[in-house]
Short mmCIF file of C-alpha atoms in Angstrom, two decimals:
data_model
loop_
_atom_site.label_atom_id
_atom_site.label_comp_id
_atom_site.label_asym_id
_atom_site.label_seq_id
_atom_site.Cartn_x
_atom_site.Cartn_y
_atom_site.Cartn_z
CA MET A 32 124.29 101.09 85.86
CA LYS A 33 123.82 99.09 89.05
CA THR A 34 120.40 98.34 90.43
CA VAL A 35 119.38 97.80 94.10
CA ARG A 36 119.45 94.05 93.39
CA ASP A 37 123.14 94.24 92.45
CA TYR A 38 124.11 95.42 95.93
CA ILE A 39 122.38 92.38 97.63
CA ARG A 40 124.64 89.54 98.57
CA THR A 41 123.31 85.93 98.42
CA ILE A 42 124.65 83.52 100.99
CA PRO A 43 123.77 79.87 100.22
CA ASP A 44 122.81 77.51 102.98
CA PHE A 45 122.21 80.15 105.71
CA PRO A 46 120.78 79.86 108.28
CA GLU A 47 120.20 76.22 107.22
CA LYS A 48 121.00 74.02 104.20
CA GLY A 49 118.90 74.83 101.15
CA VAL A 50 118.12 78.44 102.13
CA MET A 51 119.44 81.20 99.91
CA PHE A 52 119.86 84.13 102.39
CA ARG A 53 119.49 87.62 100.84
CA ASP A 54 121.91 89.79 102.80
CA VAL A 55 120.96 93.47 102.57
CA THR A 56 123.88 94.63 104.81
CA THR A 57 126.00 94.96 101.59
CA LEU A 58 123.33 97.30 100.26
CA PHE A 59 123.22 99.27 103.58
CA GLY A 60 127.00 99.49 103.63
CA ASN A 61 127.26 101.14 100.21
CA ALA A 62 126.32 104.79 100.27
CA ARG A 63 125.16 104.93 96.62
CA GLY A 64 123.19 101.65 96.97
CA PHE A 65 121.58 102.68 100.26
CA ARG A 66 120.56 106.10 98.91
CA MET A 67 119.17 104.44 95.79
CA ALA A 68 117.06 102.04 97.89
CA VAL A 69 115.61 104.72 100.09
CA ASP A 70 114.80 106.92 97.09
CA GLN A 71 113.17 104.05 95.19
CA LEU A 72 111.16 103.00 98.27
CA LEU A 73 109.70 106.51 98.38
CA HIS A 74 109.10 106.97 94.68
CA PRO A 75 105.53 105.59 94.49
CA TYR A 76 104.50 107.76 97.39
CA ALA A 77 105.80 111.04 95.97
CA GLY A 78 103.38 113.89 96.93
CA LEU A 79 101.61 111.95 99.68
CA ARG A 80 101.66 112.91 103.28
CA PHE A 81 102.59 110.44 105.97
CA ASP A 82 102.47 110.94 109.70
CA LYS A 83 104.44 107.78 110.62
CA VAL A 84 106.77 105.20 109.11
CA VAL A 85 106.38 101.93 110.88
CA ALA A 86 109.27 99.44 110.55
CA LEU A 87 109.57 95.82 111.49
CA ASP A 88 112.26 94.35 113.77
CA ALA A 89 115.15 94.51 112.98
CA ARG A 90 116.62 95.30 109.57
CA GLY A 91 113.51 97.32 108.79
CA PHE A 92 114.54 99.83 111.41
CA ILE A 93 117.59 100.78 109.32
CA LEU A 94 115.32 101.58 106.42
CA GLY A 95 112.49 103.02 108.45
CA GLY A 96 114.60 105.71 110.04
CA ALA A 97 115.94 106.90 106.69
CA VAL A 98 112.52 106.78 105.08
CA ALA A 99 110.88 108.68 107.95
CA HIS A 100 113.56 111.30 107.74
CA GLN A 101 112.98 111.80 103.99
CA LEU A 102 109.24 112.01 104.55
CA SER A 103 109.53 114.37 107.63
CA ALA A 104 107.41 111.75 109.49
CA GLY A 105 107.68 110.11 112.80
CA PHE A 106 109.25 106.60 113.18
CA VAL A 107 107.61 103.72 114.99
CA PRO A 108 109.27 100.36 115.68
CA ILE A 109 107.33 97.16 115.80
CA ARG A 110 109.58 94.93 117.99
CA LYS A 111 109.80 91.30 119.11
CA LYS A 112 107.97 90.64 122.38
CA GLY A 113 109.58 92.04 125.51
CA LYS A 114 111.75 94.68 123.82
CA LEU A 115 109.62 97.78 124.31
CA PRO A 116 109.62 99.59 127.63
CA PHE A 117 106.13 101.05 127.76
CA ALA A 118 102.61 99.54 127.54
CA THR A 119 102.15 97.66 124.44
CA LEU A 120 99.68 95.87 122.16
CA GLU A 121 100.82 92.47 120.95
CA GLU A 122 100.11 90.37 117.95
CA GLU A 123 100.87 86.66 117.53
CA TYR A 124 101.77 85.17 114.11
CA GLN A 125 102.78 81.82 112.68
CA LEU A 126 106.37 80.84 111.86
CA GLU A 127 107.35 77.81 109.82
CA TYR A 128 107.80 75.84 113.06
CA GLY A 129 105.80 77.56 115.85
CA GLN A 130 104.66 81.10 116.67
CA ALA A 131 106.11 84.47 117.49
CA VAL A 132 104.85 87.70 118.93
CA VAL A 133 105.46 91.34 117.89
CA GLU A 134 104.58 94.47 119.89
CA ILE A 135 103.93 98.16 119.39
CA HIS A 136 103.63 100.87 122.02
CA GLU A 137 99.94 101.50 122.63
CA ASP A 138 100.39 105.24 122.13
CA ALA A 139 102.63 105.05 119.00
CA ILE A 140 99.90 105.87 116.45
CA GLU A 141 96.98 108.10 116.74
CA PRO A 142 93.62 107.17 115.02
CA GLY A 143 93.53 108.46 111.49
CA GLU A 144 97.34 108.88 111.08
CA LYS A 145 98.67 107.99 107.70
CA VAL A 146 101.21 105.15 107.81
CA LEU A 147 103.84 103.54 105.59
CA LEU A 148 104.96 100.11 106.61
CA VAL A 149 108.62 99.37 105.78
CA ASP A 150 110.82 96.27 105.96
CA ASP A 151 113.75 94.84 104.09
CA LEU A 152 112.19 91.54 102.94
CA LEU A 153 108.74 90.16 102.19
CA ALA A 154 108.68 86.32 102.37
CA THR A 155 105.52 84.70 103.70
CA GLY A 156 104.11 87.95 104.99
CA GLY A 157 103.48 86.72 108.48
CA THR A 158 105.38 89.43 110.27
CA ALA A 159 104.06 92.21 107.96
CA ALA A 160 100.50 91.00 108.45
CA ALA A 161 100.94 91.06 112.25
CA GLY A 162 102.34 94.57 111.93
CA ILE A 163 99.32 95.58 109.82
CA ARG A 164 96.96 94.23 112.40
CA LEU A 165 98.74 96.23 115.18
CA ILE A 166 98.61 99.44 113.15
CA GLU A 167 94.96 98.98 112.35
CA ARG A 168 94.14 98.24 115.98
CA LEU A 169 95.59 101.61 116.85
CA GLY A 170 93.45 103.31 114.17
CA GLY A 171 96.27 103.97 111.71
CA GLU A 172 95.55 104.18 107.99
CA ILE A 173 98.09 102.23 106.08
CA ILE A 174 98.81 103.85 102.69
CA GLY A 175 101.37 101.33 101.60
CA CYS A 176 103.83 98.54 102.42
CA ALA A 177 107.33 98.96 101.00
CA PHE A 178 110.05 96.33 100.90
CA ILE A 179 113.49 96.05 99.27
CA ILE A 180 113.10 92.34 98.40
CA ASP A 181 110.06 90.26 97.50
CA LEU A 182 110.29 86.50 97.54
CA PRO A 183 107.23 85.87 95.41
CA ASP A 184 107.29 82.06 95.62
CA LEU A 185 106.57 82.31 99.36
CA GLY A 186 103.28 84.24 98.84
CA GLY A 187 103.76 87.24 101.11
CA ARG A 188 102.68 89.86 98.43
CA ALA A 189 99.49 87.94 97.76
CA ARG A 190 98.75 87.63 101.47
CA LEU A 191 99.10 91.39 102.08
CA GLU A 192 97.10 92.24 98.97
CA GLU A 193 94.30 90.00 100.27
CA LEU A 194 94.36 92.26 103.35
CA GLY A 195 93.77 95.19 100.98
CA MET A 196 97.34 96.42 101.15
CA SER A 197 99.24 98.12 98.32
CA VAL A 198 102.67 96.46 98.15
CA HIS A 199 105.77 98.01 96.64
CA ALA A 200 109.09 95.96 96.31
CA LEU A 201 112.35 97.08 94.66
CA CYS A 202 113.36 93.67 93.47
CA SER A 203 112.44 89.99 93.64
CA PHE A 204 114.24 86.73 93.82
CA GLU A 205 112.01 84.05 92.26
CA GLY A 206 112.38 80.31 92.69
CA GLU A 207 115.31 80.74 94.97
#
């Protein structure tokens, strides 16, 4: 029987030499694999009520919409700076070489709303940590952070757990 990991394609040396890119488009493109991933992302949260699913730009949006639908929750995108049309809050975070900024609409989450943060991949945790800070600034209560892939050697899970987050990942690729 196939696992979620079996549907993920690995592309060596993309976007640069030495990087093993984990391509989830092959998972998304397979109906059985995609359904499996969404169901397994939700499994630890069975019976819990969520008001919003927040997803990170851009592959997280694909998952976030499906997960929000399954939870009968609203969907909130966290986008790269300059992509949202209304008043926003922004959060800067570190990249390997430089900085980036993500934004959320200032009215996207009401204080006290229960939130699930979703993305395809957890690497260093920089983008997810920035998303967490935005959600918390709006008063959202983050119940969990769910990812398809964890790259544990890059420390993202530990970083999010240090922030007090519960982290759920469907598979990991260690040492690669």
